[in-house]
Short mmCIF file of C-alpha atoms in Angstrom, two decimals:
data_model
loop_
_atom_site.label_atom_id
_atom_site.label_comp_id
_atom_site.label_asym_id
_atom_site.label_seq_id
_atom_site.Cartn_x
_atom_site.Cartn_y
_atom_site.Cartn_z
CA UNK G 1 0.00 0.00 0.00
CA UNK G 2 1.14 3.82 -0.60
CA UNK G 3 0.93 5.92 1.91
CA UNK G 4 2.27 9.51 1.95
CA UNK G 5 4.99 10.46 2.91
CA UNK G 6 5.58 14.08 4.60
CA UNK G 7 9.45 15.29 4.16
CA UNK G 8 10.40 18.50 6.10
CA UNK G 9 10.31 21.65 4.53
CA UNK G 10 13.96 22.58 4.02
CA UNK G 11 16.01 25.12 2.59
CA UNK G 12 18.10 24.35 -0.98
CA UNK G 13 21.07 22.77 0.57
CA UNK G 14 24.69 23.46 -0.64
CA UNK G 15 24.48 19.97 -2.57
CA UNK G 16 21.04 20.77 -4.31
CA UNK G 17 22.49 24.61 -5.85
CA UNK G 18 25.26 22.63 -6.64
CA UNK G 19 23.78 20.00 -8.45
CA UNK G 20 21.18 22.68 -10.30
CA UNK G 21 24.41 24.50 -11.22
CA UNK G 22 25.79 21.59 -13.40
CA UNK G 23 22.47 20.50 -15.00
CA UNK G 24 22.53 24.15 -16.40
CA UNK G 25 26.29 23.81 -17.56
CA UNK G 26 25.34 20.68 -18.70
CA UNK G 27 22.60 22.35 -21.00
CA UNK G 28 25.09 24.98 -22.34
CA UNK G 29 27.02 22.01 -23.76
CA UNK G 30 24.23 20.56 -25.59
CA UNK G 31 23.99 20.47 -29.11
CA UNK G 32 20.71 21.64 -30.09
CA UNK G 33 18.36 19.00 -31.77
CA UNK G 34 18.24 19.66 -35.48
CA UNK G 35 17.09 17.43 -38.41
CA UNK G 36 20.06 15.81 -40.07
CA UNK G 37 19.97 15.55 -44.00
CA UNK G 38 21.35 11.97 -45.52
CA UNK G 39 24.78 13.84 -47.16
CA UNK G 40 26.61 15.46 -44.77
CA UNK G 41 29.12 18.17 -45.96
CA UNK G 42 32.87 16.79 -45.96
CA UNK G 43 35.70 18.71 -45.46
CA UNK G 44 39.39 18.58 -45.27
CA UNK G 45 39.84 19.54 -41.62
CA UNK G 46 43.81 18.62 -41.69
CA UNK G 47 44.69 22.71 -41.96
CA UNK G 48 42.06 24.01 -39.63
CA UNK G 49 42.56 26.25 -37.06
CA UNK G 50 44.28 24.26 -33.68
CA UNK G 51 46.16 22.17 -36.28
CA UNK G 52 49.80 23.47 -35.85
CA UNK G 53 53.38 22.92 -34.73
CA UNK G 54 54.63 21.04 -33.08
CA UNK G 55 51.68 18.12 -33.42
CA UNK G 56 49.84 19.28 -36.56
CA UNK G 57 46.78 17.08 -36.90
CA UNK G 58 46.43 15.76 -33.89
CA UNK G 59 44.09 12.91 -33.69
CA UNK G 60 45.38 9.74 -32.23
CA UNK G 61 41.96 8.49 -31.23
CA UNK G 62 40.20 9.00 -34.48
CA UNK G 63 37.13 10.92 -33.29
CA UNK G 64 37.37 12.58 -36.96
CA UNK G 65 37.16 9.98 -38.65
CA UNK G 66 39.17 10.55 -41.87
CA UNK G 67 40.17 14.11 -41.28
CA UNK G 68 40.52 14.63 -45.11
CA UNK G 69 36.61 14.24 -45.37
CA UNK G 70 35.37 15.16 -42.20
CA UNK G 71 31.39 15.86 -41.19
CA UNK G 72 32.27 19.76 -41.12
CA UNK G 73 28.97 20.16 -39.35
CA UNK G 74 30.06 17.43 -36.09
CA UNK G 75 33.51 19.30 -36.56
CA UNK G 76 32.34 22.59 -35.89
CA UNK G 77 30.10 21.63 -32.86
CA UNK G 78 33.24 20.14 -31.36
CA UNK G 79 35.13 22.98 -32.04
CA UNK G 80 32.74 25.48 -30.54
CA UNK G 81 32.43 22.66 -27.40
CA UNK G 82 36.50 23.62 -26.93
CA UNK G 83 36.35 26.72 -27.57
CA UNK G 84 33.72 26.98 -24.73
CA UNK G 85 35.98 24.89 -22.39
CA UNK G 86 39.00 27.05 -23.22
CA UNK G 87 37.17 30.33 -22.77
CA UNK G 88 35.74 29.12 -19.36
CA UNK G 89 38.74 27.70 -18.04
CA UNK G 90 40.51 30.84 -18.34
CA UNK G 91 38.39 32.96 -16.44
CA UNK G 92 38.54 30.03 -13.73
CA UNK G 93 42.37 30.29 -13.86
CA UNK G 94 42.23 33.80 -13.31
CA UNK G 95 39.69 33.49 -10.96
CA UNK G 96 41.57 30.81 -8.82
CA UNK G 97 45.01 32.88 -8.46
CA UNK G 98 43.03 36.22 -8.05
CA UNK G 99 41.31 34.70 -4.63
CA UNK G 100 44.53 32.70 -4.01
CA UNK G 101 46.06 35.89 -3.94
CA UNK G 102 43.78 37.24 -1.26
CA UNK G 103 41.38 39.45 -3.47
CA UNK G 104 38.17 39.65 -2.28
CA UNK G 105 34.74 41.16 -2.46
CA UNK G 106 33.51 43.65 0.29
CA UNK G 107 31.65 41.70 2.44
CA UNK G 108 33.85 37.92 1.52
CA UNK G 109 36.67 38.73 3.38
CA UNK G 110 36.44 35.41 5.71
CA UNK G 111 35.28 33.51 2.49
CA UNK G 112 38.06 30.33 1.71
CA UNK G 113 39.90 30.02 -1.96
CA UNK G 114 39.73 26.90 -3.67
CA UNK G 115 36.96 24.05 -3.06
CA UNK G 116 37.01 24.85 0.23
CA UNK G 117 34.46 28.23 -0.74
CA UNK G 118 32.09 25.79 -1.98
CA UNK G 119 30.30 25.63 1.38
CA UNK G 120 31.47 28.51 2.81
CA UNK G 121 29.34 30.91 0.20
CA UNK G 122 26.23 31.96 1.57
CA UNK G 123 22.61 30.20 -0.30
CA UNK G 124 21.50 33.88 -1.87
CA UNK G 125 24.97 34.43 -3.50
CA UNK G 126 25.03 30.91 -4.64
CA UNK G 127 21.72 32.23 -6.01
CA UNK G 128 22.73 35.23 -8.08
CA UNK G 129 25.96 33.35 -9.73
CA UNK G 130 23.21 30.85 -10.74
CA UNK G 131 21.00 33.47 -12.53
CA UNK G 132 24.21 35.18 -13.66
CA UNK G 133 25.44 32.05 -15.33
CA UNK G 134 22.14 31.30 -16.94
CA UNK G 135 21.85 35.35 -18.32
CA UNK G 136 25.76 35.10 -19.98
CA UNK G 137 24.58 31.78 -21.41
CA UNK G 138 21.59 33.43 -22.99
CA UNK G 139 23.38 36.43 -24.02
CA UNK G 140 26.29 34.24 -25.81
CA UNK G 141 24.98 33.30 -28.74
CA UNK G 142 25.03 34.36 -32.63
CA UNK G 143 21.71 35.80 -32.71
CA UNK G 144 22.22 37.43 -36.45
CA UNK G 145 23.69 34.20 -38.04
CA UNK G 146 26.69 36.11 -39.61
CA UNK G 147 29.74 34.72 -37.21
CA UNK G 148 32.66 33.63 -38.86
CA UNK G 149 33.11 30.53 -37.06
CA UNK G 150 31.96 29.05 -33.92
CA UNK G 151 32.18 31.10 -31.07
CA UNK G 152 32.19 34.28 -32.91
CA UNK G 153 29.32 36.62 -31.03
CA UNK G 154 29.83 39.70 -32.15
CA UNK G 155 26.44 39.62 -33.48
CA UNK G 156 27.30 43.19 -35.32
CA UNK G 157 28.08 45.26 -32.40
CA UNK G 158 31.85 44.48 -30.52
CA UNK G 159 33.99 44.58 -33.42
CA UNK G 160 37.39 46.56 -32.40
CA UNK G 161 38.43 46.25 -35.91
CA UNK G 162 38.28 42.50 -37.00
CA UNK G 163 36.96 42.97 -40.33
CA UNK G 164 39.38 45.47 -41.38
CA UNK G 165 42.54 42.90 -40.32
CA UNK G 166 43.62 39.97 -42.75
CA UNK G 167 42.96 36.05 -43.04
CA UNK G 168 46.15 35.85 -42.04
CA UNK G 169 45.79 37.89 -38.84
CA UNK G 170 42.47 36.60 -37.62
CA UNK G 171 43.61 32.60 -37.52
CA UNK G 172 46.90 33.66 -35.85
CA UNK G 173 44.61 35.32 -33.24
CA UNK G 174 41.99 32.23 -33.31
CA UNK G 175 44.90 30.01 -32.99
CA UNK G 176 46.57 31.76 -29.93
CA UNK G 177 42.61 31.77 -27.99
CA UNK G 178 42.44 28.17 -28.81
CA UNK G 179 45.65 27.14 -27.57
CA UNK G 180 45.02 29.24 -24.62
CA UNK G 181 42.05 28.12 -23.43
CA UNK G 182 43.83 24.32 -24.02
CA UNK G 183 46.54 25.78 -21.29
CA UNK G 184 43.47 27.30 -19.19
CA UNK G 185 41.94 23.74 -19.51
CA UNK G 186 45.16 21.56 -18.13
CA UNK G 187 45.90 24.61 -15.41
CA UNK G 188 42.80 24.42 -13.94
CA UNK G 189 42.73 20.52 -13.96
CA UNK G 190 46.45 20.74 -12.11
CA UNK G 191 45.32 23.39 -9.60
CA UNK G 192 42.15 21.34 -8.16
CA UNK G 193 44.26 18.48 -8.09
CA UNK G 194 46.14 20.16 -6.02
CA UNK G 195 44.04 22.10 -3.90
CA UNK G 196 42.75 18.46 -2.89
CA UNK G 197 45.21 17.48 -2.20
CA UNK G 198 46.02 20.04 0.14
CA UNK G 199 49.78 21.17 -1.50
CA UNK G 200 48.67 24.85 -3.57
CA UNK G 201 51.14 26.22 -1.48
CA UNK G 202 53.81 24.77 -2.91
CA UNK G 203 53.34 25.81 -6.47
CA UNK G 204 51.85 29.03 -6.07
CA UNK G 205 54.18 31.61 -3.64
CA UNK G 206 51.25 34.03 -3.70
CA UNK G 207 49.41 31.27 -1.43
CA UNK G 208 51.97 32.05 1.34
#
């Protein structure tokens, strides 16, 4: 037999704004759901951008498939999926040695760096970074269709001269935020590791 069952009316715990915060990172990474059509356009995705010294094509799992006839259309989502990653992981790099460093807000003085914050931030701030992650999310997109590539919002507006500089000069500059945000992406996977395990005074002097 069923019977209800009366739970205690609680407040969101640290867990629960924790876990909501991932399902809506998890959303940003989702492709959206569009119809596919039987041919797919191939390309030759050997000489795209992130394809450069030392490694060149660098592939060893063969995700790609044959990179000289690639699904440009799953290549592009991928791309834009790193590029995401990247762009992310360097404003948590920065982010990470700025409160290592003892920067603070007014008001989060007593507030820990590193995973130990997690519980230490109060339920309505946890709150507003929520809704603040879910506006930049919104507002991140190419809403007129015209980007160059994936990742490209300008959407007609922020410009600061990219369609006056060369082909040449615009991959040099895609090539150096892409590699980037790989850095951002191993630096930030080193510096949790470490914070757990307890030794982010060692490597960073500013932690002293």
């Amino acid at each position: 037999f069923l019977r209800k069952i009366k739970l205690p009316k609680k407040n969101p715990t640290m867990k629960s704004v924790i876990f909501s915060s991932l399902i809506i990172g998890a959303a940003a990474f989702a492709p959206s759901h569009t119809s596919r059509t039987t041919s797919a356009l191939q390309a030759d995705i050997t000489s795209e951008v992130g394809a450069q010294a030392p490694l060149g094509y660098f592939d060893p799992a063969g995700i790609a498939g044959d990179p000289t006839a690639a699904d440009q259309a799953e290549f592009d989502r991928r791309r834009y999926i790193e590029l995401k990653h990247g762009r992310v992981a360097m404003l948590a790099v920065v982010g990470y040695l700025t409160t290592y460093a003892g920067v603070r807000f007014p008001g989060a003085e007593d507030i820990p760096a590193g995973f130990a914050a997690l519980s230490a931030v109060p339920g309505m701030v946890w709150a507003q970074m929520i809704a603040t992650w879910g506006m930049m999310e919104a507002a991140n997109r190419d809403f007129t269709g015209l980007g160059e590539f994936p990742g490209d919002f300008r959407n007609g507006a922020l410009d600061f001269g990219w369609d006056k500089q060369s082909d040449a000069w615009k991959k040099n500059k895609r090539s150096i935020e892409l590699n980037n945000g790989r850095a951002a992406q191993m630096g930030i996977f080193g510096l949790m590791v470490h914070d757990l395990m307890g030794n982010v005074g060692d490597i960073l002097p500013l932690a002293n």
